[in-house]
mmCIF file of C-alpha atoms in Angstrom:
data_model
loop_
_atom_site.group_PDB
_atom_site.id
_atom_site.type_symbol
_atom_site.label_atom_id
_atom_site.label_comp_id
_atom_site.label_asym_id
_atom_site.label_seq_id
_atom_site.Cartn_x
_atom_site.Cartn_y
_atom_site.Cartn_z
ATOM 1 C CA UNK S 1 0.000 0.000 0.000
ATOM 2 C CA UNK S 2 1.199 3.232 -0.719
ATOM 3 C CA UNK S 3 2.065 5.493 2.109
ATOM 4 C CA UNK S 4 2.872 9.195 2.947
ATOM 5 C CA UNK S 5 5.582 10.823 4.947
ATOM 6 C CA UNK S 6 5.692 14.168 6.406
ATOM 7 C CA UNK S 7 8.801 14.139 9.163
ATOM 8 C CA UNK S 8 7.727 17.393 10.428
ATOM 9 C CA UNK S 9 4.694 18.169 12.744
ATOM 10 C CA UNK S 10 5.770 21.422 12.993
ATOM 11 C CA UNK S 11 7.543 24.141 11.398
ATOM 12 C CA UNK S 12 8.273 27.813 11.939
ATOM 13 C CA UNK S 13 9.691 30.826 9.688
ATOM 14 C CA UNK S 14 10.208 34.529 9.419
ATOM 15 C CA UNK S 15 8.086 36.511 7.566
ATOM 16 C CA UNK S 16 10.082 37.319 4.216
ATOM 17 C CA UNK S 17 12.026 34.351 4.348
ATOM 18 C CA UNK S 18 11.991 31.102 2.535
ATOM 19 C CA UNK S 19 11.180 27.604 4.292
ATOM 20 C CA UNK S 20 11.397 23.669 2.944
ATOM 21 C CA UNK S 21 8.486 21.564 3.833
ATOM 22 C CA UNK S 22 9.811 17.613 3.232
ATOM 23 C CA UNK S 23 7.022 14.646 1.812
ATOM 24 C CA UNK S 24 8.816 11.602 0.988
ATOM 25 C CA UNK S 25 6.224 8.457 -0.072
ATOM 26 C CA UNK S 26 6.347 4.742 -0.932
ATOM 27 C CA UNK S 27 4.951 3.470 -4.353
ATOM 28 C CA UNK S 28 5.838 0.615 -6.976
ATOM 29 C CA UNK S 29 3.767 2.386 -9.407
ATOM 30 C CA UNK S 30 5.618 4.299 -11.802
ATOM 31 C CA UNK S 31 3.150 6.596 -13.042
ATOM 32 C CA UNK S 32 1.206 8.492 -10.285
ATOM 33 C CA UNK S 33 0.228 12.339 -9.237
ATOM 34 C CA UNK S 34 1.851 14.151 -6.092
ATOM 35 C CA UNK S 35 -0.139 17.477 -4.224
ATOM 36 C CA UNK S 36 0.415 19.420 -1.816
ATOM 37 C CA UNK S 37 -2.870 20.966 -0.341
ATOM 38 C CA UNK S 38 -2.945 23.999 2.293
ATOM 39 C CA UNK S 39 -5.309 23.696 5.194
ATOM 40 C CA UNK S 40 -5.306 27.045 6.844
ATOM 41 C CA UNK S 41 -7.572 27.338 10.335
ATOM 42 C CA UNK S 42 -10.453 28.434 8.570
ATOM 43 C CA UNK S 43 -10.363 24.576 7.887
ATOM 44 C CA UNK S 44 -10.642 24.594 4.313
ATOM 45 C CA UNK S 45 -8.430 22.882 2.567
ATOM 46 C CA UNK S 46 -6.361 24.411 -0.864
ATOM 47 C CA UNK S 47 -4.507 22.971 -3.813
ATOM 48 C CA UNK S 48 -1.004 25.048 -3.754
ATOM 49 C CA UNK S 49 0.764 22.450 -6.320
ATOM 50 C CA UNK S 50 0.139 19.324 -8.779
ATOM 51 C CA UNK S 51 2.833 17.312 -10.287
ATOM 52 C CA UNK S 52 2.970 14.515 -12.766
ATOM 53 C CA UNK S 53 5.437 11.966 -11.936
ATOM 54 C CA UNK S 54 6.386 11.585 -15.518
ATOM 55 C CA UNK S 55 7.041 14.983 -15.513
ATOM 56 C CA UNK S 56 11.310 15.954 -14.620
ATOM 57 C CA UNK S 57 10.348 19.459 -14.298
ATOM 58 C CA UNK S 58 9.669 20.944 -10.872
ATOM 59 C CA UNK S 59 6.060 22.482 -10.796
ATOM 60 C CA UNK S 60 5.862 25.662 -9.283
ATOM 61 C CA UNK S 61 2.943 28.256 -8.396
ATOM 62 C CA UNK S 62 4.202 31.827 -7.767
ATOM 63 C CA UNK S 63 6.180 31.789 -4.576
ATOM 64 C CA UNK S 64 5.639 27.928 -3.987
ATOM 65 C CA UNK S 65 7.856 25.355 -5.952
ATOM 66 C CA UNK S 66 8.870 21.676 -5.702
ATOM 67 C CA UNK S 67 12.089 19.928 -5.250
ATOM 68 C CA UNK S 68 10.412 16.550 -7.184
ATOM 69 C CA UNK S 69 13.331 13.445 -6.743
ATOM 70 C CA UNK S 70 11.458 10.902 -8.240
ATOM 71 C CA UNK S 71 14.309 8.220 -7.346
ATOM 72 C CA UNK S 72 14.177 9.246 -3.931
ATOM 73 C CA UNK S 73 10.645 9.270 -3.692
ATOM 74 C CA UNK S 74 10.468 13.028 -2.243
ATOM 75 C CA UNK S 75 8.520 15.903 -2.727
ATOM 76 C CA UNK S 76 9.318 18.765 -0.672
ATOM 77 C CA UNK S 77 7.089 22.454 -0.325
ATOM 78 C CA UNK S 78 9.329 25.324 -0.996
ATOM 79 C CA UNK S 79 7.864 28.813 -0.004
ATOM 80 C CA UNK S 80 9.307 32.024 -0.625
ATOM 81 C CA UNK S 81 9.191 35.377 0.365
ATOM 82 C CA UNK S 82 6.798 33.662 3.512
ATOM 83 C CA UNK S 83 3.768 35.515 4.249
ATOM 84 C CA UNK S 84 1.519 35.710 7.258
ATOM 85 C CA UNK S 85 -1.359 33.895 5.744
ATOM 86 C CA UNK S 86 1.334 31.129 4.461
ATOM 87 C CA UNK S 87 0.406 30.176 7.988
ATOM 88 C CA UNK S 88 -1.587 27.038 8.024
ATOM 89 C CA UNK S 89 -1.760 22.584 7.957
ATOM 90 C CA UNK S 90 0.592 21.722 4.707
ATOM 91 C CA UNK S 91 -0.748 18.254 3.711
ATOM 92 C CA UNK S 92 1.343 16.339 1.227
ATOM 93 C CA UNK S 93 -0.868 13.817 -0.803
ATOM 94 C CA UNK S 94 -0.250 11.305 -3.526
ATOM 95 C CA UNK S 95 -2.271 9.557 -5.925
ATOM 96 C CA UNK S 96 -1.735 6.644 -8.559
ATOM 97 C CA UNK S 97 -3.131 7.205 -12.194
ATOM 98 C CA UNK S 98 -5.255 3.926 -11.376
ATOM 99 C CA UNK S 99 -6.599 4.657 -8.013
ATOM 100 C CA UNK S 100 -9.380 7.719 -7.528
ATOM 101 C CA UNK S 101 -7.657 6.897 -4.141
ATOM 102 C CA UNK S 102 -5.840 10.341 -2.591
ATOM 103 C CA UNK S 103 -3.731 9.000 0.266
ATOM 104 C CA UNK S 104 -2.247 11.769 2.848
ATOM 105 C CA UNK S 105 0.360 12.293 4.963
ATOM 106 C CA UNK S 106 -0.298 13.892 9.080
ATOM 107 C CA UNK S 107 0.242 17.526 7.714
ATOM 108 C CA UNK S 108 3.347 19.846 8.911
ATOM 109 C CA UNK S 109 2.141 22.951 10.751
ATOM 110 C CA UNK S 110 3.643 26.067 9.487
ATOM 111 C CA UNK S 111 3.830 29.005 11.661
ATOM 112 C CA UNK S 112 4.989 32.391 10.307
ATOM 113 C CA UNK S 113 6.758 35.031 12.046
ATOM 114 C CA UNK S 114 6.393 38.945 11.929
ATOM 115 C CA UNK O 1 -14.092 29.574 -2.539
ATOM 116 C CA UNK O 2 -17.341 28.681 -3.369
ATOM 117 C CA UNK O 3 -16.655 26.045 -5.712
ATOM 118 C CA UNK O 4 -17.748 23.135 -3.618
ATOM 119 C CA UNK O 5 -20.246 23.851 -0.641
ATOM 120 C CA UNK O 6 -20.889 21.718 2.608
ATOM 121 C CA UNK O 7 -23.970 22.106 4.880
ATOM 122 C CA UNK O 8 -23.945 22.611 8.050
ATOM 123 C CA UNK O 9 -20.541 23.579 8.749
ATOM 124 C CA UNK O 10 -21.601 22.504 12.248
ATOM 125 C CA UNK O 11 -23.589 19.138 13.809
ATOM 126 C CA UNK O 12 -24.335 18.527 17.243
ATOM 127 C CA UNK O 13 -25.837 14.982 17.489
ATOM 128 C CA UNK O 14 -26.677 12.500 20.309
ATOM 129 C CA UNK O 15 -26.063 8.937 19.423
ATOM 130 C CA UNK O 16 -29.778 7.684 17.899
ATOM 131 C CA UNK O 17 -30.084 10.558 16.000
ATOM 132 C CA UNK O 18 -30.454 10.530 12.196
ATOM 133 C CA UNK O 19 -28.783 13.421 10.352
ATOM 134 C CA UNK O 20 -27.453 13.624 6.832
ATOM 135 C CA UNK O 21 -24.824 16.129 5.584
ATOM 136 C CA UNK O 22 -24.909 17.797 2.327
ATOM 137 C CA UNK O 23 -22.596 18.577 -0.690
ATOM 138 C CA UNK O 24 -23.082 20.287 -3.826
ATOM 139 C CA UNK O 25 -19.839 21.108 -6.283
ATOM 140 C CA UNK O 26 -20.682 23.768 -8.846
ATOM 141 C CA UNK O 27 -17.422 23.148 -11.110
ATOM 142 C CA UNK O 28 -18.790 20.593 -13.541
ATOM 143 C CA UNK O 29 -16.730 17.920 -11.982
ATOM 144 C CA UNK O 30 -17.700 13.966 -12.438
ATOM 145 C CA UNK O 31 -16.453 12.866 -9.061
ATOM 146 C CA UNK O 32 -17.028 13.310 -5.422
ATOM 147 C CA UNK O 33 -15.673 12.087 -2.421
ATOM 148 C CA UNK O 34 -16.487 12.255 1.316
ATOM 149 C CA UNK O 35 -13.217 12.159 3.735
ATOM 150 C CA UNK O 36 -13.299 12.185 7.553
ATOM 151 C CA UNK O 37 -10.620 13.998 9.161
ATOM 152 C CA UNK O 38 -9.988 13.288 13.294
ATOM 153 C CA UNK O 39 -7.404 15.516 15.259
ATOM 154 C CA UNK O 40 -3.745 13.974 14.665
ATOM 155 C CA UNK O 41 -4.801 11.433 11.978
ATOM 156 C CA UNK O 42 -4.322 11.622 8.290
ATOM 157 C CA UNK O 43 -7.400 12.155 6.193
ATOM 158 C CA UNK O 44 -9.501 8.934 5.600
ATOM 159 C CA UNK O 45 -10.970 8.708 2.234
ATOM 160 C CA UNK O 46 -14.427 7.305 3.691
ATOM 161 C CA UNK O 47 -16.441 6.962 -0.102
ATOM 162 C CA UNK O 48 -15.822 7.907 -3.778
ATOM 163 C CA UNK O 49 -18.520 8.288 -6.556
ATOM 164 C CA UNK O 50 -17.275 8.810 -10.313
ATOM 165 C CA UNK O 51 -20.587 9.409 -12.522
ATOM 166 C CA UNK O 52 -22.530 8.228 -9.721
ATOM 167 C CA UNK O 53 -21.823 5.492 -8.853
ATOM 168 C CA UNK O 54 -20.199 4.580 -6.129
ATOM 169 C CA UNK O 55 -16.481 2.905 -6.602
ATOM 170 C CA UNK O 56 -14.650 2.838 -3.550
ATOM 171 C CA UNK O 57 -16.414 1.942 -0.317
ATOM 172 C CA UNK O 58 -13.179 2.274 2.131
ATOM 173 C CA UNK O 59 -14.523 -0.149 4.807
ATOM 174 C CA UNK O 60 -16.588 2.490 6.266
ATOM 175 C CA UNK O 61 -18.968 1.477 9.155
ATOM 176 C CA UNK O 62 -22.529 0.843 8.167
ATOM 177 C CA UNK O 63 -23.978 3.756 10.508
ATOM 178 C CA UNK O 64 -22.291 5.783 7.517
ATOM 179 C CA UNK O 65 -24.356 5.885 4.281
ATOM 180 C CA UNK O 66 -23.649 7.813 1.216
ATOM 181 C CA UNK O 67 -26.164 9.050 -1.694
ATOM 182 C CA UNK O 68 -24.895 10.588 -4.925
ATOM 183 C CA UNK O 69 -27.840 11.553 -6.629
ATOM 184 C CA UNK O 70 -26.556 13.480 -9.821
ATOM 185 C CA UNK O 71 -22.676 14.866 -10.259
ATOM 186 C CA UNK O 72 -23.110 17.589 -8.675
ATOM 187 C CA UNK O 73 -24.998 16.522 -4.700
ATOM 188 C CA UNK O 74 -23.333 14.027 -2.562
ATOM 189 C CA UNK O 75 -25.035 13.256 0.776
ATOM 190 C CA UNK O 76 -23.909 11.189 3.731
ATOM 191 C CA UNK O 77 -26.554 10.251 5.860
ATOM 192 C CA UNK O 78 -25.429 9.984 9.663
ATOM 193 C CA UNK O 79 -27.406 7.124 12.141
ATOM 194 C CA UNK O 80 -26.861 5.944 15.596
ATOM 195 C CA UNK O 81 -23.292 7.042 15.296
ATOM 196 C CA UNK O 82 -20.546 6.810 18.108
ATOM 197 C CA UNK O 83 -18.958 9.719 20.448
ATOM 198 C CA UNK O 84 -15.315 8.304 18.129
ATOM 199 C CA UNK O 85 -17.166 9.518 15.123
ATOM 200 C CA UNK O 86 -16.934 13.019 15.978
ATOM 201 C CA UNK O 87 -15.068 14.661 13.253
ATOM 202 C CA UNK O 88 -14.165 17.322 10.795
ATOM 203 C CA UNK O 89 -16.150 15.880 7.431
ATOM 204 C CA UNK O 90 -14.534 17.294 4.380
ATOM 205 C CA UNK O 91 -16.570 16.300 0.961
ATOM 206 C CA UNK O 92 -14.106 17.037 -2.681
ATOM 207 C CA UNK O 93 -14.615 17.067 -6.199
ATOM 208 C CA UNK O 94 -12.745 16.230 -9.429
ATOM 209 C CA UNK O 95 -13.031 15.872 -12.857
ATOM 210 C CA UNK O 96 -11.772 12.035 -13.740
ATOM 211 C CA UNK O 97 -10.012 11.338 -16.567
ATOM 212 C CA UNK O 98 -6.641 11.994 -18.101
ATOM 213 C CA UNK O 99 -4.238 13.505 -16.913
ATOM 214 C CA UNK O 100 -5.539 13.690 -13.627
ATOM 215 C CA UNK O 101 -6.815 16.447 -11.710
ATOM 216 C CA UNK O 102 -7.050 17.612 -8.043
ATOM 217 C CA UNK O 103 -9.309 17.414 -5.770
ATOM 218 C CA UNK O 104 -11.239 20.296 -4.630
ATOM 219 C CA UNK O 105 -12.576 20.723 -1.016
ATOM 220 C CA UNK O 106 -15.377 22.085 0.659
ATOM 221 C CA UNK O 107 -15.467 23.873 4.203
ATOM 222 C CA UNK O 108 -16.215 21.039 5.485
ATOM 223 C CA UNK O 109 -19.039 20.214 8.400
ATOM 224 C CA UNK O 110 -17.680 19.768 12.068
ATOM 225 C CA UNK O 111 -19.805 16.715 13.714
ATOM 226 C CA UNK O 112 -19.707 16.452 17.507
ATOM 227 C CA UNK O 113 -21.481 13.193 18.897
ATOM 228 C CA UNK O 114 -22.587 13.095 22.434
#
């Protein structure tokens, strides 16, 4: 069964500055999708990224980009120029192109600075 | 974000009461999902629906049932549930097919059982 990884409950960073948010996952499926999803305390949860494992390049969305190491299964959240509302549950997810299945990791709480 | 809408947002139930939440996605989508999310767990994909019908059934407790009655409404009707079930209840969307998509959330519906 595939699983989902997210070493850090928590992390914190200064407004302004950039911070690394690590996913790593286990799959023997070769073609799959990766997300990360924002879940600020308003409790609704947000796509910030999709990437295509077939895909080399790293996805990015504005100030939010992936480091995407497919041999190392790892997908880590990078956020520049961190704002206040950055603040919030970052959820890593994965999903296989044959599964509707969308299996999560625990979520890393980011906290940002002023 | 409007695009997928959950009522309530909040449920205060005693165990033989019958309740049923409500979902309605307004972005075309063929898919829905219902997820349960409990405090310091990942989320639990609970039931997906692709064109209606119902295709993944993730050995979710009876006292849970879901109706999809059209693409857009997904319900999950709530009896004689447990004081464990108490829960944030997120309900997605996506549009199926190739390449894949993300899943969209709603607000979500905070249950409390007594």
């Amino acid at each position: 069964a595939q699983t989902v990884t997210q070493s850090q409950p928590e992390m914190s960073v200064q407004e302004a500055e950039t911070v690394t948010l690590s996913c790593t996952y286990d799959t023997s499926e070769s073609d799959y999708y990766l997300f990360w999803y924002k879940q600020p305390p308003s409790r609704q949860m947000i796509l910030v990224i999709r990437q295509e494992a077939y895909k080399q390049q790293n996805a990015t969305e504005n100030r939010f980009s992936v480091n995407f190491q497919k041999a190392a299964k790892s997908f880590s959240l990078k956020i520049s120029d961190s704002q206040l509302g950055d603040a919030a549950m970052y959820f890593c997810a994965y999903r296989s192109a044959k599964s509707e299945k969308l299996v999560f990791g625990k979520g890393t709480k980011l906290t940002v600075n002023p | 974000e409007t695009g997928v809408t959950q009522t309530p947002r909040h449920l205060v139930m005693g165990m033989t009461n019958k309740k049923s939440l409500k979902c309605e996605q307004h972005l075309g989508h063929n898919a829905m999902y219902w997820y349960k999310q409990s405090a310091k767990k990942p989320l639990e994909l609970m039931f997906v629906y692709n064109f209606k019908e119902q295709t993944e059934n993730n050995s979710v407790p009876s006292r849970f049932s879901p109706e999809c009655p059209n693409s857009s409404h997904l319900f999950l009707h709530l009896h004689t549930l447990q004081p464990e079930d108490s829960a944030l209840y997120l309900c997605a969307s996506s549009q199926e097919g190739l390449p894949i998509g993300a899943q969209y959330f709603g607000p979500g519906t905070r249950l409390l059982v007594l």
